[in-house]
Amino acid sequence: MSGDPAGVVALRRRLAAWLRSEGYTSDPRIVAAFAAVPRHWFLRSFYLPGDPSFAPVRFDPADPDPDLLRAVYTNQALVTRLEKGVPVSSSSEPAVMAVMLEALAAAPGERVLEVGTGTGYNAALLAFLVGVEGRVVSLDISEAVASEAAGALQEGGFHQVEVHAADGRAGWPGQAPYDRIIVTAASRLHRAWVGQLRDGGTLVLPFAVEPGSAPILGLRREGVRLHGRFGLYAHFMPLRGDPVCCRRGAALPLTPASQPGLDGTDLADLWDIGLFLALELPRSFAWVLAPDGLRVPAIRTEGGTAAWAPGALLTAGRRPPVQTLAWLLERWTRLGRPRLGDYVAEAWVGRPPPAPPARMWLLPGDPAISLHLA
């Protein structure tokens, strides 16, 4: 890797300091990784957020445009590849990366499996964390993405990373077992990952609970049991080949319902209400667009749509399920209005839970994950 462009060290350090000051990580090793590993090195072209033309910007990491360089070292995801107009690869938002790396807690000398190589930037951060005695195996289903990332990693001196073009759902048994496994695309749990994770190891993934969001879930394996909690709401591209529905918010002619909204709720409750509705009625849940453009959680049936918005219930159609929505919101209140961190996740390999809690939600996967309130 050639010498850093002017000012890039300061930009890296500023980003790392921001991640620490905003509470996305308190681990000094992760802060040091973001301060040391050059994000710009892993970019050749990307799409600027908010650019109405959505045209790719060519980027030379050896001689970058100063304005683009500053954009690279801000807390924003950068889409790097499209297929048929749909984003299929990106450099994730650094804040989300920091949260996932802290949950993973990779230590020097450990072996890590990464599913979803992307640009290779996250693999380089992992290489920094495991050190020269550690090993990172990174998989991407796209041969073009894997090849470009592998080249950048080797040229950058991250020789403890090996990249393979492969379907990440199968893992990489040749280097198993792994101390840590990290998945960088929205997915369900897959049996190969569990089988390749050592006892006592940690698996972190954006779990595709419902269409439109994938909260970060950290699971620790103890024998045949995996357990953990969610850490952060996030949005990720779906793991390619995974049967996860990722519908976009639908624009509907929503109007205020005659029934009042739920008292004491506001915009801060949006994601928690959405998660609860998705758990209760997964086949009917959807995100829809309110008249003001806000994406809001809703229940959709053949008769119509009923949605929650701050201060109101919204409906569309001839027979919207507004009573069902109101009942579910009351139920959420009776349960204490649970937040993301209130759910405990468990998965059992080869057998069901020994004593299921009275209130449990079962999420599909292999193995399935059960959720209950702490």
GROMACS .gro file of C-alpha atoms in nm:
model
  374
    1MET     CA    1   0.000   0.000   0.000
    2SER     CA    2   0.137   0.339  -0.099
    3GLY     CA    3   0.176   0.625   0.143
    4ASP     CA    4  -0.141   0.776   0.285
    5PRO     CA    5  -0.281   1.081   0.104
    6ALA     CA    6  -0.243   1.410   0.284
    7GLY     CA    7  -0.470   1.441   0.585
    8VAL     CA    8  -0.607   1.087   0.577
    9VAL     CA    9  -0.452   0.990   0.911
   10ALA     CA   10  -0.634   1.279   1.075
   11LEU     CA   11  -0.959   1.175   0.905
   12ARG     CA   12  -0.924   0.817   1.031
   13ARG     CA   13  -0.851   0.932   1.383
   14ARG     CA   14  -1.143   1.173   1.379
   15LEU     CA   15  -1.382   0.897   1.270
   16ALA     CA   16  -1.247   0.662   1.538
   17ALA     CA   17  -1.281   0.929   1.807
   18TRP     CA   18  -1.638   1.001   1.696
   19LEU     CA   19  -1.734   0.633   1.720
   20ARG     CA   20  -1.605   0.629   2.077
   21SER     CA   21  -1.759   0.960   2.184
   22GLU     CA   22  -2.102   0.867   2.043
   23GLY     CA   23  -2.100   0.537   2.232
   24TYR     CA   24  -2.079   0.297   1.940
   25THR     CA   25  -1.775   0.131   2.095
   26SER     CA   26  -1.591   0.156   2.424
   27ASP     CA   27  -1.325  -0.100   2.329
   28PRO     CA   28  -0.989   0.077   2.280
   29ARG     CA   29  -0.877  -0.197   2.039
   30ILE     CA   30  -1.172  -0.129   1.809
   31VAL     CA   31  -1.108   0.245   1.828
   32ALA     CA   32  -0.745   0.176   1.737
   33ALA     CA   33  -0.854  -0.043   1.443
   34PHE     CA   34  -1.067   0.234   1.292
   35ALA     CA   35  -0.784   0.482   1.348
   36ALA     CA   36  -0.533   0.254   1.175
   37VAL     CA   37  -0.717   0.082   0.887
   38PRO     CA   38  -0.777   0.301   0.578
   39ARG     CA   39  -1.137   0.276   0.461
   40HIS     CA   40  -1.059   0.458   0.137
   41TRP     CA   41  -0.810   0.190   0.032
   42PHE     CA   42  -1.096  -0.054  -0.029
   43LEU     CA   43  -1.297   0.172  -0.258
   44ARG     CA   44  -1.267   0.199  -0.637
   45SER     CA   45  -1.610   0.346  -0.708
   46PHE     CA   46  -1.921   0.414  -0.505
   47TYR     CA   47  -2.253   0.593  -0.510
   48LEU     CA   48  -2.280   0.915  -0.312
   49PRO     CA   49  -2.574   0.911  -0.069
   50GLY     CA   50  -2.839   1.162  -0.171
   51ASP     CA   51  -2.711   1.201  -0.527
   52PRO     CA   52  -3.029   1.211  -0.741
   53SER     CA   53  -2.841   1.087  -1.047
   54PHE     CA   54  -2.731   0.775  -0.856
   55ALA     CA   55  -2.429   0.752  -1.085
   56PRO     CA   56  -2.110   0.580  -0.965
   57VAL     CA   57  -1.823   0.805  -0.859
   58ARG     CA   58  -1.481   0.683  -0.971
   59PHE     CA   59  -1.233   0.683  -0.687
   60ASP     CA   60  -0.854   0.643  -0.690
   61PRO     CA   61  -0.737   0.543  -0.339
   62ALA     CA   62  -0.378   0.634  -0.425
   63ASP     CA   63  -0.473   0.985  -0.536
   64PRO     CA   64  -0.824   1.056  -0.407
   65ASP     CA   65  -1.029   1.369  -0.457
   66PRO     CA   66  -1.016   1.557  -0.121
   67ASP     CA   67  -1.394   1.609  -0.106
   68LEU     CA   68  -1.462   1.242  -0.176
   69LEU     CA   69  -1.200   1.142   0.079
   70ARG     CA   70  -1.379   1.343   0.347
   71ALA     CA   71  -1.708   1.177   0.248
   72VAL     CA   72  -1.548   0.834   0.287
   73TYR     CA   73  -1.451   0.909   0.647
   74THR     CA   74  -1.800   1.003   0.762
   75ASN     CA   75  -2.055   0.777   0.923
   76GLN     CA   76  -2.245   0.673   0.612
   77ALA     CA   77  -2.287   0.351   0.418
   78LEU     CA   78  -2.151   0.363   0.064
   79VAL     CA   79  -2.316   0.147  -0.201
   80THR     CA   80  -2.043   0.007  -0.425
   81ARG     CA   81  -2.225  -0.224  -0.665
   82LEU     CA   82  -2.567  -0.248  -0.829
   83GLU     CA   83  -2.737  -0.527  -1.020
   84LYS     CA   84  -3.046  -0.430  -1.221
   85GLY     CA   85  -3.063  -0.109  -1.023
   86VAL     CA   86  -3.062  -0.286  -0.685
   87PRO     CA   87  -2.770  -0.244  -0.440
   88VAL     CA   88  -2.590  -0.576  -0.385
   89SER     CA   89  -2.265  -0.467  -0.219
   90SER     CA   90  -2.154  -0.179  -0.001
   91SER     CA   91  -1.918  -0.045   0.262
   92SER     CA   92  -2.135  -0.050   0.574
   93GLU     CA   93  -2.197   0.243   0.805
   94PRO     CA   94  -1.894   0.260   1.041
   95ALA     CA   95  -2.115   0.298   1.351
   96VAL     CA   96  -2.293  -0.030   1.276
   97MET     CA   97  -1.960  -0.197   1.202
   98ALA     CA   98  -1.825  -0.082   1.539
   99VAL     CA   99  -2.129  -0.218   1.725
  100MET     CA  100  -2.095  -0.554   1.553
  101LEU     CA  101  -1.720  -0.575   1.614
  102GLU     CA  102  -1.770  -0.496   1.983
  103ALA     CA  103  -2.033  -0.770   2.009
  104LEU     CA  104  -1.799  -1.011   1.828
  105ALA     CA  105  -1.505  -0.936   2.061
  106ALA     CA  106  -1.241  -1.098   1.838
  107ALA     CA  107  -0.913  -1.143   2.025
  108PRO     CA  108  -0.550  -1.175   1.909
  109GLY     CA  109  -0.470  -1.517   1.766
  110GLU     CA  110  -0.831  -1.615   1.700
  111ARG     CA  111  -0.982  -1.760   1.384
  112VAL     CA  112  -1.276  -1.563   1.239
  113LEU     CA  113  -1.522  -1.645   0.961
  114GLU     CA  114  -1.679  -1.348   0.783
  115VAL     CA  115  -1.983  -1.404   0.560
  116GLY     CA  116  -2.011  -1.115   0.315
  117THR     CA  117  -1.674  -0.969   0.216
  118GLY     CA  118  -1.799  -0.655   0.043
  119THR     CA  119  -1.512  -0.414  -0.011
  120GLY     CA  120  -1.281  -0.597   0.231
  121TYR     CA  121  -1.271  -0.308   0.481
  122ASN     CA  122  -1.439  -0.507   0.760
  123ALA     CA  123  -1.205  -0.802   0.697
  124ALA     CA  124  -0.911  -0.563   0.736
  125LEU     CA  125  -1.050  -0.439   1.068
  126LEU     CA  126  -1.085  -0.801   1.178
  127ALA     CA  127  -0.726  -0.870   1.071
  128PHE     CA  128  -0.611  -0.580   1.289
  129LEU     CA  129  -0.803  -0.724   1.586
  130VAL     CA  130  -0.679  -1.085   1.554
  131GLY     CA  131  -0.322  -0.981   1.475
  132VAL     CA  132  -0.056  -1.161   1.277
  133GLU     CA  133  -0.113  -1.487   1.467
  134GLY     CA  134  -0.485  -1.487   1.389
  135ARG     CA  135  -0.675  -1.582   1.075
  136VAL     CA  136  -0.972  -1.433   0.891
  137VAL     CA  137  -1.164  -1.633   0.630
  138SER     CA  138  -1.399  -1.412   0.430
  139LEU     CA  139  -1.666  -1.532   0.186
  140ASP     CA  140  -1.863  -1.349  -0.083
  141ILE     CA  141  -2.102  -1.506  -0.330
  142SER     CA  142  -1.986  -1.269  -0.607
  143GLU     CA  143  -1.661  -1.366  -0.777
  144ALA     CA  144  -1.605  -1.005  -0.889
  145VAL     CA  145  -1.655  -0.867  -0.537
  146ALA     CA  146  -1.435  -1.136  -0.380
  147SER     CA  147  -1.156  -1.083  -0.634
  148GLU     CA  148  -1.149  -0.706  -0.594
  149ALA     CA  149  -1.151  -0.728  -0.214
  150ALA     CA  150  -0.880  -0.996  -0.210
  151GLY     CA  151  -0.656  -0.776  -0.424
  152ALA     CA  152  -0.703  -0.473  -0.199
  153LEU     CA  153  -0.636  -0.679   0.114
  154GLN     CA  154  -0.316  -0.829  -0.023
  155GLU     CA  155  -0.190  -0.497  -0.156
  156GLY     CA  156  -0.273  -0.341   0.179
  157GLY     CA  157  -0.063  -0.595   0.368
  158PHE     CA  158  -0.350  -0.783   0.536
  159HIS     CA  159  -0.200  -1.122   0.463
  160GLN     CA  160  -0.381  -1.307   0.743
  161VAL     CA  161  -0.707  -1.272   0.543
  162GLU     CA  162  -0.808  -1.529   0.283
  163VAL     CA  163  -1.104  -1.450   0.057
  164HIS     CA  164  -1.315  -1.707  -0.126
  165ALA     CA  165  -1.598  -1.668  -0.377
  166ALA     CA  166  -1.856  -1.897  -0.219
  167ASP     CA  167  -2.211  -1.917  -0.089
  168GLY     CA  168  -2.167  -1.802   0.268
  169ARG     CA  169  -2.466  -2.000   0.393
  170ALA     CA  170  -2.245  -2.311   0.384
  171GLY     CA  171  -1.963  -2.147   0.577
  172TRP     CA  172  -1.607  -2.266   0.507
  173PRO     CA  173  -1.551  -2.603   0.676
  174GLY     CA  174  -1.188  -2.627   0.568
  175GLN     CA  175  -1.078  -2.383   0.839
  176ALA     CA  176  -1.338  -2.471   1.106
  177PRO     CA  177  -1.393  -2.451   1.395
  178TYR     CA  178  -1.402  -2.073   1.428
  179ASP     CA  179  -1.375  -1.871   1.745
  180ARG     CA  180  -1.597  -1.599   1.598
  181ILE     CA  181  -1.836  -1.578   1.304
  182ILE     CA  182  -1.967  -1.247   1.170
  183VAL     CA  183  -2.233  -1.208   0.900
  184THR     CA  184  -2.258  -0.874   0.720
  185ALA     CA  185  -2.591  -0.922   0.539
  186ALA     CA  186  -2.945  -0.964   0.670
  187SER     CA  187  -3.009  -1.334   0.721
  188ARG     CA  188  -3.167  -1.609   0.925
  189LEU     CA  189  -2.952  -1.852   1.121
  190HIS     CA  190  -2.793  -2.135   0.920
  191ARG     CA  191  -2.692  -2.475   1.052
  192ALA     CA  192  -2.347  -2.465   0.890
  193TRP     CA  193  -2.251  -2.157   1.091
  194VAL     CA  194  -2.358  -2.319   1.416
  195GLY     CA  195  -2.172  -2.638   1.328
  196GLN     CA  196  -1.852  -2.448   1.246
  197LEU     CA  197  -1.858  -2.234   1.562
  198ARG     CA  198  -1.655  -2.373   1.849
  199ASP     CA  199  -1.809  -2.424   2.191
  200GLY     CA  200  -1.778  -2.091   2.372
  201GLY     CA  201  -1.758  -1.901   2.044
  202THR     CA  202  -1.964  -1.600   1.935
  203LEU     CA  203  -2.179  -1.546   1.626
  204VAL     CA  204  -2.293  -1.194   1.529
  205LEU     CA  205  -2.539  -1.125   1.248
  206PRO     CA  206  -2.802  -0.875   1.135
  207PHE     CA  207  -3.097  -1.104   1.201
  208ALA     CA  208  -3.379  -1.068   0.948
  209VAL     CA  209  -3.667  -1.063   1.194
  210GLU     CA  210  -3.905  -0.900   0.948
  211PRO     CA  211  -3.907  -0.721   0.613
  212GLY     CA  212  -3.722  -0.392   0.630
  213SER     CA  213  -3.494  -0.419   0.931
  214ALA     CA  214  -3.231  -0.654   1.066
  215PRO     CA  215  -3.133  -0.580   1.427
  216ILE     CA  216  -2.784  -0.686   1.530
  217LEU     CA  217  -2.793  -1.013   1.724
  218GLY     CA  218  -2.502  -1.159   1.918
  219LEU     CA  219  -2.518  -1.529   2.009
  220ARG     CA  220  -2.280  -1.726   2.228
  221ARG     CA  221  -2.259  -2.103   2.189
  222GLU     CA  222  -2.260  -2.320   2.499
  223GLY     CA  223  -2.285  -2.684   2.398
  224VAL     CA  224  -2.612  -2.735   2.210
  225ARG     CA  225  -2.749  -2.395   2.319
  226LEU     CA  226  -2.692  -2.055   2.164
  227HIS     CA  227  -2.814  -1.749   2.352
  228GLY     CA  228  -2.783  -1.374   2.337
  229ARG     CA  229  -2.957  -1.040   2.286
  230PHE     CA  230  -3.008  -0.777   2.021
  231GLY     CA  231  -2.789  -0.469   2.024
  232LEU     CA  232  -2.901  -0.220   1.760
  233TYR     CA  233  -3.166  -0.170   1.493
  234ALA     CA  234  -3.005  -0.164   1.150
  235HIS     CA  235  -3.080  -0.204   0.781
  236PHE     CA  236  -2.869  -0.443   0.573
  237MET     CA  237  -2.884  -0.582   0.225
  238PRO     CA  238  -3.018  -0.939   0.232
  239LEU     CA  239  -2.776  -1.229   0.218
  240ARG     CA  240  -2.791  -1.330  -0.147
  241GLY     CA  241  -2.958  -1.665  -0.192
  242ASP     CA  242  -3.125  -1.645   0.150
  243PRO     CA  243  -3.508  -1.675   0.141
  244VAL     CA  244  -3.561  -1.354   0.335
  245CYS     CA  245  -3.834  -1.117   0.223
  246CYS     CA  246  -3.708  -0.762   0.200
  247ARG     CA  247  -4.001  -0.566   0.062
  248ARG     CA  248  -3.968  -0.192   0.036
  249GLY     CA  249  -4.221   0.035   0.205
  250ALA     CA  250  -4.535   0.059  -0.007
  251ALA     CA  251  -4.695   0.394  -0.083
  252LEU     CA  252  -5.065   0.377   0.010
  253PRO     CA  253  -5.344   0.637   0.031
  254LEU     CA  254  -5.346   0.631   0.412
  255THR     CA  255  -5.588   0.852   0.604
  256PRO     CA  256  -5.637   0.901   0.982
  257ALA     CA  257  -5.862   0.642   1.147
  258SER     CA  258  -6.157   0.740   1.364
  259GLN     CA  259  -5.999   0.541   1.646
  260PRO     CA  260  -5.739   0.741   1.842
  261GLY     CA  261  -5.373   0.651   1.843
  262LEU     CA  262  -5.183   0.500   2.133
  263ASP     CA  263  -5.124   0.751   2.413
  264GLY     CA  264  -4.770   0.823   2.525
  265THR     CA  265  -4.596   0.707   2.208
  266ASP     CA  266  -4.384   0.905   1.966
  267LEU     CA  267  -4.129   0.860   1.689
  268ALA     CA  268  -3.885   0.693   1.930
  269ASP     CA  269  -4.126   0.397   1.956
  270LEU     CA  270  -4.144   0.330   1.582
  271TRP     CA  271  -3.892   0.045   1.557
  272ASP     CA  272  -4.002  -0.123   1.881
  273ILE     CA  273  -4.367  -0.123   1.772
  274GLY     CA  274  -4.264  -0.252   1.430
  275LEU     CA  275  -4.069  -0.540   1.584
  276PHE     CA  276  -4.358  -0.637   1.813
  277LEU     CA  277  -4.613  -0.633   1.531
  278ALA     CA  278  -4.380  -0.843   1.314
  279LEU     CA  279  -4.341  -1.099   1.592
  280GLU     CA  280  -4.714  -1.120   1.658
  281LEU     CA  281  -4.837  -1.129   1.296
  282PRO     CA  282  -4.537  -1.206   1.072
  283ARG     CA  283  -4.746  -1.291   0.764
  284SER     CA  284  -4.947  -0.968   0.780
  285PHE     CA  285  -4.677  -0.724   0.885
  286ALA     CA  286  -4.532  -0.467   0.645
  287TRP     CA  287  -4.370  -0.126   0.641
  288VAL     CA  288  -4.571   0.135   0.451
  289LEU     CA  289  -4.523   0.502   0.369
  290ALA     CA  290  -4.732   0.757   0.557
  291PRO     CA  291  -4.850   1.072   0.376
  292ASP     CA  292  -4.554   1.267   0.517
  293GLY     CA  293  -4.307   1.011   0.374
  294LEU     CA  294  -4.230   0.843   0.707
  295ARG     CA  295  -4.200   0.466   0.688
  296VAL     CA  296  -4.438   0.324   0.950
  297PRO     CA  297  -4.529  -0.028   1.072
  298ALA     CA  298  -4.858  -0.173   0.953
  299ILE     CA  299  -5.085  -0.476   0.940
  300ARG     CA  300  -5.207  -0.562   0.590
  301THR     CA  301  -5.495  -0.795   0.501
  302GLU     CA  302  -5.710  -0.854   0.195
  303GLY     CA  303  -5.954  -0.598   0.332
  304GLY     CA  304  -5.705  -0.316   0.378
  305THR     CA  305  -5.419  -0.174   0.581
  306ALA     CA  306  -5.392  -0.030   0.932
  307ALA     CA  307  -5.072   0.149   1.035
  308TRP     CA  308  -4.931   0.309   1.347
  309ALA     CA  309  -4.785   0.657   1.322
  310PRO     CA  310  -4.681   0.896   1.600
  311GLY     CA  311  -5.005   1.022   1.752
  312ALA     CA  312  -5.242   0.847   1.512
  313LEU     CA  313  -5.362   0.529   1.349
  314LEU     CA  314  -5.380   0.536   0.969
  315THR     CA  315  -5.591   0.321   0.741
  316ALA     CA  316  -5.642   0.234   0.376
  317GLY     CA  317  -5.890   0.003   0.205
  318ARG     CA  318  -6.252  -0.096   0.259
  319ARG     CA  319  -6.202  -0.311   0.571
  320PRO     CA  320  -5.872  -0.212   0.735
  321PRO     CA  321  -5.773  -0.426   1.037
  322VAL     CA  322  -5.769  -0.126   1.269
  323GLN     CA  323  -5.922  -0.316   1.563
  324THR     CA  324  -5.654  -0.583   1.533
  325LEU     CA  325  -5.383  -0.318   1.529
  326ALA     CA  326  -5.533  -0.140   1.831
  327TRP     CA  327  -5.550  -0.470   2.022
  328LEU     CA  328  -5.186  -0.547   1.944
  329LEU     CA  329  -5.077  -0.201   2.057
  330GLU     CA  330  -5.266  -0.250   2.384
  331ARG     CA  331  -5.096  -0.587   2.424
  332TRP     CA  332  -4.756  -0.425   2.368
  333THR     CA  333  -4.843  -0.180   2.646
  334ARG     CA  334  -4.956  -0.456   2.885
  335LEU     CA  335  -4.621  -0.630   2.833
  336GLY     CA  336  -4.440  -0.313   2.938
  337ARG     CA  337  -4.376  -0.171   2.591
  338PRO     CA  338  -4.069  -0.392   2.535
  339ARG     CA  339  -3.763  -0.245   2.368
  340LEU     CA  340  -3.514  -0.426   2.148
  341GLY     CA  341  -3.281  -0.508   2.437
  342ASP     CA  342  -3.562  -0.667   2.639
  343TYR     CA  343  -3.580  -0.976   2.417
  344VAL     CA  344  -3.368  -1.281   2.497
  345ALA     CA  345  -3.279  -1.501   2.199
  346GLU     CA  346  -3.212  -1.874   2.219
  347ALA     CA  347  -3.146  -2.149   1.967
  348TRP     CA  348  -3.102  -2.518   2.038
  349VAL     CA  349  -2.912  -2.759   1.817
  350GLY     CA  350  -3.085  -3.091   1.769
  351ARG     CA  351  -3.363  -3.049   2.026
  352PRO     CA  352  -3.633  -2.802   2.137
  353PRO     CA  353  -3.598  -2.577   2.442
  354PRO     CA  354  -3.629  -2.783   2.763
  355ALA     CA  355  -3.897  -2.555   2.914
  356PRO     CA  356  -4.040  -2.294   2.675
  357PRO     CA  357  -4.135  -1.965   2.845
  358ALA     CA  358  -4.505  -1.879   2.866
  359ARG     CA  359  -4.464  -1.595   2.615
  360MET     CA  360  -4.235  -1.700   2.334
  361TRP     CA  361  -4.202  -1.609   1.966
  362LEU     CA  362  -4.042  -1.855   1.724
  363LEU     CA  363  -3.837  -1.714   1.436
  364PRO     CA  364  -3.765  -1.933   1.131
  365GLY     CA  365  -3.413  -2.054   1.066
  366ASP     CA  366  -3.199  -2.365   1.087
  367PRO     CA  367  -3.203  -2.391   1.381
  368ALA     CA  368  -3.501  -2.170   1.464
  369ILE     CA  369  -3.455  -1.892   1.719
  370SER     CA  370  -3.696  -1.839   2.005
  371LEU     CA  371  -3.746  -1.498   2.164
  372HIS     CA  372  -3.885  -1.426   2.509
  373LEU     CA  373  -3.891  -1.120   2.730
  374ALA     CA  374  -3.629  -1.100   3.003
   0.00000   0.00000   0.00000
